[in-house]
Short mmCIF file of C-alpha atoms in Angstrom, two decimals:
data_model
loop_
_atom_site.label_atom_id
_atom_site.label_comp_id
_atom_site.label_asym_id
_atom_site.label_seq_id
_atom_site.Cartn_x
_atom_site.Cartn_y
_atom_site.Cartn_z
CA MET A 10 110.94 126.06 -5.79
CA LYS A 11 110.54 122.32 -5.33
CA ASP A 12 111.99 122.38 -1.78
CA ASP A 13 109.37 124.86 -0.55
CA LEU A 14 106.71 123.44 1.74
CA ALA A 15 104.88 126.78 1.65
CA ARG A 16 105.36 130.37 0.56
CA ILE A 17 104.39 133.38 2.65
CA ILE A 18 104.35 137.02 1.56
CA HIS A 19 104.79 139.70 4.24
CA ILE A 20 103.57 143.21 3.44
CA SER A 21 103.00 146.19 5.70
CA ASP A 22 101.91 149.81 5.90
CA LEU A 23 99.82 150.11 2.75
CA HIS A 24 98.19 153.37 3.93
CA VAL A 25 95.19 153.04 1.65
CA ALA A 26 92.99 156.16 1.60
CA GLY A 27 89.88 156.79 -0.44
CA GLY A 28 90.27 160.55 -0.79
CA GLY A 29 91.24 162.36 -3.94
CA ALA A 30 94.55 163.83 -2.81
CA VAL A 31 97.42 163.39 -5.25
CA SER A 32 99.47 161.40 -2.71
CA GLU A 33 96.52 159.09 -1.96
CA LEU A 34 95.88 158.45 -5.65
CA ALA A 35 99.59 157.70 -6.16
CA VAL A 36 99.56 155.10 -3.36
CA MET A 37 96.52 153.37 -4.86
CA SER A 38 98.11 153.35 -8.32
CA ASP A 39 101.35 151.86 -6.96
CA LEU A 40 99.43 149.19 -5.04
CA ARG A 41 97.51 148.18 -8.15
CA ASP A 42 100.79 147.89 -10.05
CA THR A 43 102.36 145.84 -7.24
CA ALA A 44 99.42 143.42 -7.03
CA GLU A 45 100.46 141.49 -10.14
CA ALA A 46 103.96 140.90 -8.75
CA LEU A 47 102.46 139.63 -5.49
CA ARG A 48 100.14 137.24 -7.34
CA SER A 49 103.05 135.90 -9.40
CA HIS A 50 104.63 134.28 -6.33
CA GLN A 51 101.61 131.97 -5.95
CA ALA A 52 101.90 132.30 -2.18
CA ASP A 53 99.98 130.13 0.27
CA LEU A 54 99.44 133.03 2.67
CA ILE A 55 99.85 136.81 2.82
CA VAL A 56 100.61 138.37 6.21
CA VAL A 57 99.81 142.08 6.58
CA THR A 58 101.38 143.70 9.64
CA GLY A 59 99.18 146.74 9.99
CA ASP A 60 98.47 150.25 8.82
CA LEU A 61 96.41 149.04 5.92
CA THR A 62 94.91 152.54 5.95
CA SER A 63 95.73 156.08 7.00
CA TYR A 64 92.26 156.91 8.34
CA GLY A 65 90.75 153.56 9.24
CA THR A 66 90.04 154.56 12.85
CA VAL A 67 87.53 157.12 11.56
CA SER A 68 86.62 155.63 8.15
CA LYS A 69 85.24 152.14 7.70
CA ALA A 70 85.13 152.90 3.96
CA ASP A 71 88.93 153.05 3.83
CA LEU A 72 89.21 149.72 5.65
CA ARG A 73 86.78 148.19 3.16
CA LEU A 74 88.87 149.63 0.30
CA ALA A 75 92.00 148.00 1.74
CA LYS A 76 90.13 144.71 2.15
CA SER A 77 88.97 144.89 -1.47
CA TRP A 78 92.58 145.29 -2.64
CA LEU A 79 93.67 142.33 -0.51
CA ASP A 80 90.79 140.22 -1.84
CA SER A 81 91.99 140.98 -5.38
CA LEU A 82 95.25 139.12 -4.65
CA GLY A 83 93.36 135.82 -4.55
CA CYS A 84 95.26 134.44 -1.55
CA PRO A 85 94.39 133.70 2.09
CA VAL A 86 95.47 136.52 4.39
CA VAL A 87 96.33 137.11 8.04
CA VAL A 88 95.72 140.78 8.79
CA VAL A 89 96.69 142.58 12.00
CA PRO A 90 95.81 146.24 12.63
CA GLY A 91 98.22 149.13 12.97
CA ASN A 92 97.75 152.37 14.86
CA HIS A 93 96.00 153.92 11.82
CA ASP A 94 93.50 151.02 11.70
CA LEU A 95 92.94 150.56 15.44
CA GLY A 96 93.85 153.42 17.75
CA ALA A 97 96.57 152.27 20.16
CA ASN A 98 95.98 154.52 23.18
CA HIS A 99 94.14 157.59 24.45
CA SER A 100 97.13 159.95 24.28
CA ARG A 101 97.74 159.25 20.60
CA SER A 102 94.02 159.75 20.03
CA VAL A 103 94.19 163.25 21.52
CA LEU A 104 97.31 164.05 19.50
CA SER A 105 96.00 162.68 16.17
CA PRO A 106 92.20 162.37 16.34
CA ASP A 107 91.77 162.13 12.56
CA THR A 108 94.26 159.32 12.03
CA GLU A 109 94.61 157.43 15.33
CA ARG A 110 91.26 157.76 17.11
CA TYR A 111 90.96 155.41 20.08
CA GLU A 112 87.71 153.44 20.06
CA ASP A 113 86.79 152.74 23.67
CA VAL A 114 84.74 149.66 22.82
CA VAL A 115 85.39 145.91 22.67
CA PHE A 116 87.58 144.89 19.75
CA GLY A 117 84.74 143.32 17.75
CA ASN A 118 82.88 146.63 17.73
CA THR A 119 85.80 148.70 16.46
CA HIS A 120 85.95 149.76 12.82
CA PHE A 121 88.70 147.22 12.19
CA GLY A 122 86.91 144.41 13.98
CA SER A 123 83.67 145.05 12.09
CA VAL A 124 85.42 144.91 8.70
CA PHE A 125 88.08 142.20 9.25
CA GLY A 126 86.40 140.07 11.90
CA LYS A 127 86.23 139.86 15.67
CA SER A 128 89.16 137.51 16.24
CA MET A 129 92.13 139.24 17.90
CA VAL A 130 94.50 136.28 17.45
CA HIS A 131 94.74 134.40 14.14
CA VAL A 132 96.53 131.04 14.00
CA THR A 133 97.40 129.52 10.62
CA ARG A 134 99.32 126.26 10.14
CA LEU A 135 101.49 126.03 7.01
CA GLY A 136 103.82 123.13 6.36
CA ASN A 137 105.88 122.62 9.49
CA ILE A 138 105.27 126.04 11.10
CA GLN A 139 102.42 128.13 12.43
CA ILE A 140 101.81 131.85 11.97
CA VAL A 141 100.10 133.72 14.81
CA GLY A 142 98.80 137.22 14.09
CA ILE A 143 97.86 139.52 16.98
CA ALA A 144 95.78 142.70 17.26
CA LEU A 145 97.26 144.58 20.20
CA ARG A 146 96.31 147.82 21.93
CA SER A 147 98.09 149.64 24.76
CA GLY A 148 97.83 147.95 28.13
CA ASP A 149 96.63 144.78 26.38
CA ALA A 150 93.12 146.23 26.56
CA ASP A 151 91.63 143.20 24.79
CA ALA A 152 93.49 140.47 26.74
CA VAL A 153 95.35 139.35 23.62
CA LEU A 154 98.56 138.24 25.31
CA SER A 155 97.00 135.38 27.26
CA GLU A 156 95.45 134.08 24.04
CA LEU A 157 98.80 134.43 22.28
CA GLU A 158 100.51 132.43 25.01
CA ARG A 159 98.04 129.59 24.61
CA ALA A 160 98.71 129.59 20.85
CA ILE A 161 102.50 129.42 21.12
CA ALA A 162 102.66 126.92 23.99
CA ASN A 163 102.32 123.92 21.66
CA GLN A 164 106.03 123.84 20.70
CA ILE A 165 105.35 124.04 16.95
CA PRO A 166 107.92 126.34 15.24
CA THR A 167 106.10 129.66 15.36
CA VAL A 168 106.19 133.02 13.60
CA VAL A 169 104.35 135.77 15.49
CA ALA A 170 103.07 138.79 13.53
CA GLY A 171 102.13 142.14 15.06
CA HIS A 172 102.31 145.78 14.04
CA TYR A 173 104.71 147.25 16.57
CA PRO A 174 108.43 146.35 16.83
CA ILE A 175 109.55 144.86 20.13
CA VAL A 176 113.12 146.18 19.78
CA GLN A 177 114.38 149.31 18.05
CA VAL A 178 115.02 148.71 14.33
CA ARG A 179 117.65 151.43 13.81
CA ASP A 180 120.04 153.00 16.31
CA THR A 181 120.67 156.24 14.38
CA GLY A 182 118.79 158.66 12.13
CA PRO A 183 115.16 159.73 12.52
CA LEU A 184 113.62 156.39 13.52
CA PRO A 185 114.62 156.23 17.22
CA LYS A 186 113.22 159.77 17.70
CA VAL A 187 110.09 159.62 15.56
CA GLN A 188 109.16 156.03 16.50
CA PRO A 189 109.95 155.64 20.24
CA MET A 190 109.34 152.11 21.51
CA ASP A 191 106.76 153.21 24.09
CA GLY A 192 105.01 155.82 21.93
CA TRP A 193 102.07 153.59 21.02
CA LEU A 194 101.99 150.54 23.30
CA GLU A 195 102.23 152.02 26.79
CA GLU A 196 101.99 150.44 30.25
CA GLY A 197 104.73 147.91 29.65
CA THR A 198 102.86 146.20 26.81
CA VAL A 199 105.93 145.97 24.55
CA THR A 200 107.98 144.49 27.39
CA ARG A 201 105.32 141.88 28.16
CA LEU A 202 105.06 140.92 24.48
CA ARG A 203 108.84 140.71 24.06
CA ASP A 204 109.30 138.65 27.23
CA MET A 205 106.59 136.22 26.12
CA ILE A 206 108.08 135.77 22.66
CA LEU A 207 111.58 135.25 24.08
CA GLY A 208 110.23 132.88 26.72
CA TYR A 209 109.22 130.17 24.23
CA ASN A 210 112.00 128.36 22.35
CA ASN A 211 109.69 127.48 19.45
CA VAL A 212 109.16 131.13 18.45
CA ILE A 213 111.66 131.69 15.64
CA ALA A 214 110.63 135.09 14.25
CA TYR A 215 108.53 138.17 14.96
CA LEU A 216 107.13 140.02 11.93
CA CYS A 217 106.20 143.69 12.27
CA GLY A 218 105.55 146.94 10.46
CA HIS A 219 105.05 150.51 11.70
CA VAL A 220 108.57 151.78 10.98
CA HIS A 221 108.50 152.19 7.18
CA ALA A 222 111.83 150.42 6.83
CA SER A 223 112.84 146.93 5.79
CA THR A 224 114.92 145.66 8.70
CA ALA A 225 116.06 142.47 10.42
CA ARG A 226 117.45 142.31 13.93
CA LEU A 227 118.27 139.28 16.06
CA ILE A 228 116.86 139.70 19.58
CA ASP A 229 118.94 138.26 22.43
CA GLY A 230 120.54 135.83 20.01
CA SER A 231 117.31 133.93 19.62
CA VAL A 232 114.35 135.50 17.75
CA MET A 233 114.63 137.34 14.45
CA GLN A 234 112.53 140.53 14.26
CA ILE A 235 111.69 141.31 10.62
CA SER A 236 109.94 144.43 9.33
CA ALA A 237 108.65 144.79 5.79
CA GLY A 238 108.89 148.44 4.70
CA GLY A 239 105.87 150.53 3.71
CA LEU A 240 104.32 149.07 0.57
CA GLY A 241 102.16 152.15 -0.09
CA PRO A 242 104.06 155.38 0.71
CA GLY A 243 107.50 153.77 0.92
CA PRO A 244 109.82 152.09 1.06
CA SER A 245 107.89 149.92 -1.36
CA VAL A 246 109.30 146.48 -0.59
CA TYR A 247 107.89 143.21 0.65
CA ARG A 248 109.23 139.94 2.04
CA LEU A 249 108.88 136.44 0.62
CA TYR A 250 109.35 133.62 3.13
CA ARG A 251 110.00 130.18 1.70
CA VAL A 252 109.16 127.55 4.30
CA GLN A 253 111.48 124.57 3.90
CA GLU A 254 112.05 121.39 5.89
CA GLY A 255 114.34 122.92 8.49
CA SER A 256 114.43 126.60 7.67
CA LEU A 257 112.67 129.80 6.70
CA VAL A 258 114.40 131.38 3.68
CA VAL A 259 113.86 135.14 3.56
CA GLU A 260 113.89 137.19 0.34
CA THR A 261 113.20 140.89 -0.26
CA HIS A 262 111.36 142.12 -3.34
CA PHE A 263 110.50 145.59 -4.63
CA GLY A 264 107.04 147.02 -5.16
CA ALA A 265 106.05 149.76 -7.59
CA GLY A 266 106.22 152.69 -5.16
CA PRO A 267 109.00 154.90 -3.77
CA LEU A 268 112.01 153.33 -2.04
CA GLY A 269 112.50 156.11 0.51
CA PHE A 270 110.42 157.67 3.28
CA TRP A 271 112.45 159.13 6.16
CA GLU A 272 114.66 161.65 4.33
CA SER A 273 112.47 164.62 5.30
CA PHE A 274 112.38 163.65 9.00
CA GLY A 275 116.06 164.12 9.80
CA GLN A 276 119.66 163.39 8.96
CA ILE A 277 120.39 159.84 7.83
CA ASP A 278 123.96 158.70 8.43
CA GLY A 279 125.36 156.61 5.61
CA CYS A 280 123.40 155.43 2.60
CA PRO A 281 119.69 156.44 2.65
CA LEU A 282 118.70 153.42 0.57
CA GLU A 283 120.42 151.07 3.01
CA TYR A 284 118.69 152.84 5.91
CA HIS A 285 115.33 152.05 4.30
CA LEU A 286 116.04 148.70 2.64
CA GLY A 287 118.63 147.24 5.00
CA ALA A 288 122.12 145.95 4.43
CA SER A 289 122.57 142.86 2.27
CA ASP A 290 122.33 140.52 5.26
CA GLU A 291 118.98 142.11 6.22
CA ARG A 292 117.54 141.58 2.75
CA SER A 293 118.42 137.92 2.20
CA PHE A 294 118.98 135.38 4.97
CA THR A 295 117.83 132.11 6.47
CA VAL A 296 116.23 131.46 9.86
CA GLU A 297 116.55 127.89 11.09
CA LEU A 298 113.48 126.23 12.59
CA VAL A 299 115.52 124.34 15.18
CA GLY A 300 118.47 125.51 17.24
CA ARG A 301 116.77 128.86 17.71
CA GLY A 302 118.93 131.92 17.21
CA ARG A 303 120.90 130.74 14.19
CA HIS A 304 120.77 133.30 11.39
CA LEU A 305 122.57 132.53 8.15
CA PRO A 306 123.03 134.94 5.21
CA SER A 307 121.55 133.45 2.04
#
């Protein structure tokens, strides 16, 4: 649209895998079908909030496969790792060594760092905002938070992108049990990240993944936390952010894959589709770049 200063696509949780399992082949087929829709938006930037792979902590080949798919979109990207790309902590590594192996090395020497680059904080300026992507492990093992603080201290309207939510996305159903807030980022890391984001008035939104649900929740009346579903295994949705003079207009679009994910994990109260895709005011809304905390349905 003519009022757009820039367009940003937000995708998450692709769960690319190079094996021959039926479910893995289905994910790859759906991602190929979704790619054309993503390209049609002619975005200026694509933000990927983690879990590009299912086995990236043990397979560089899967990370390269995910990177190849992203390269096919023909658009600049900001990519942050999820727990399946960069193991979050030692306890998860013991519990799930094949999918969340912790690499006790500096970030640049991890599988993710060797494929996607050694930078743990990516800053991109678009129009009148900046997007800051962070690669975070438990206990802030790579000293990311101090670098993040330097990036957001310039008072430019800022969108921060990480993998892990900083507040719970759903209060009922399977998500609060299966995805506890301290299950991956231990040692107060979530609290430190949340306090930093809330401590700067220029941070208007926090983008995340991990939860396989498309959600939006206003934190302390100030920062909008936005998750973007699970483009690979479901729910197959993505966000389009239209950067305008004084606002960020948020739209939700469907991919080619399944629209559910959590049905087999427990009872969902109410409409399962709404649990995964959000209510109408979670799917389409506007975040103002000034007067932080104002959230207007579109």
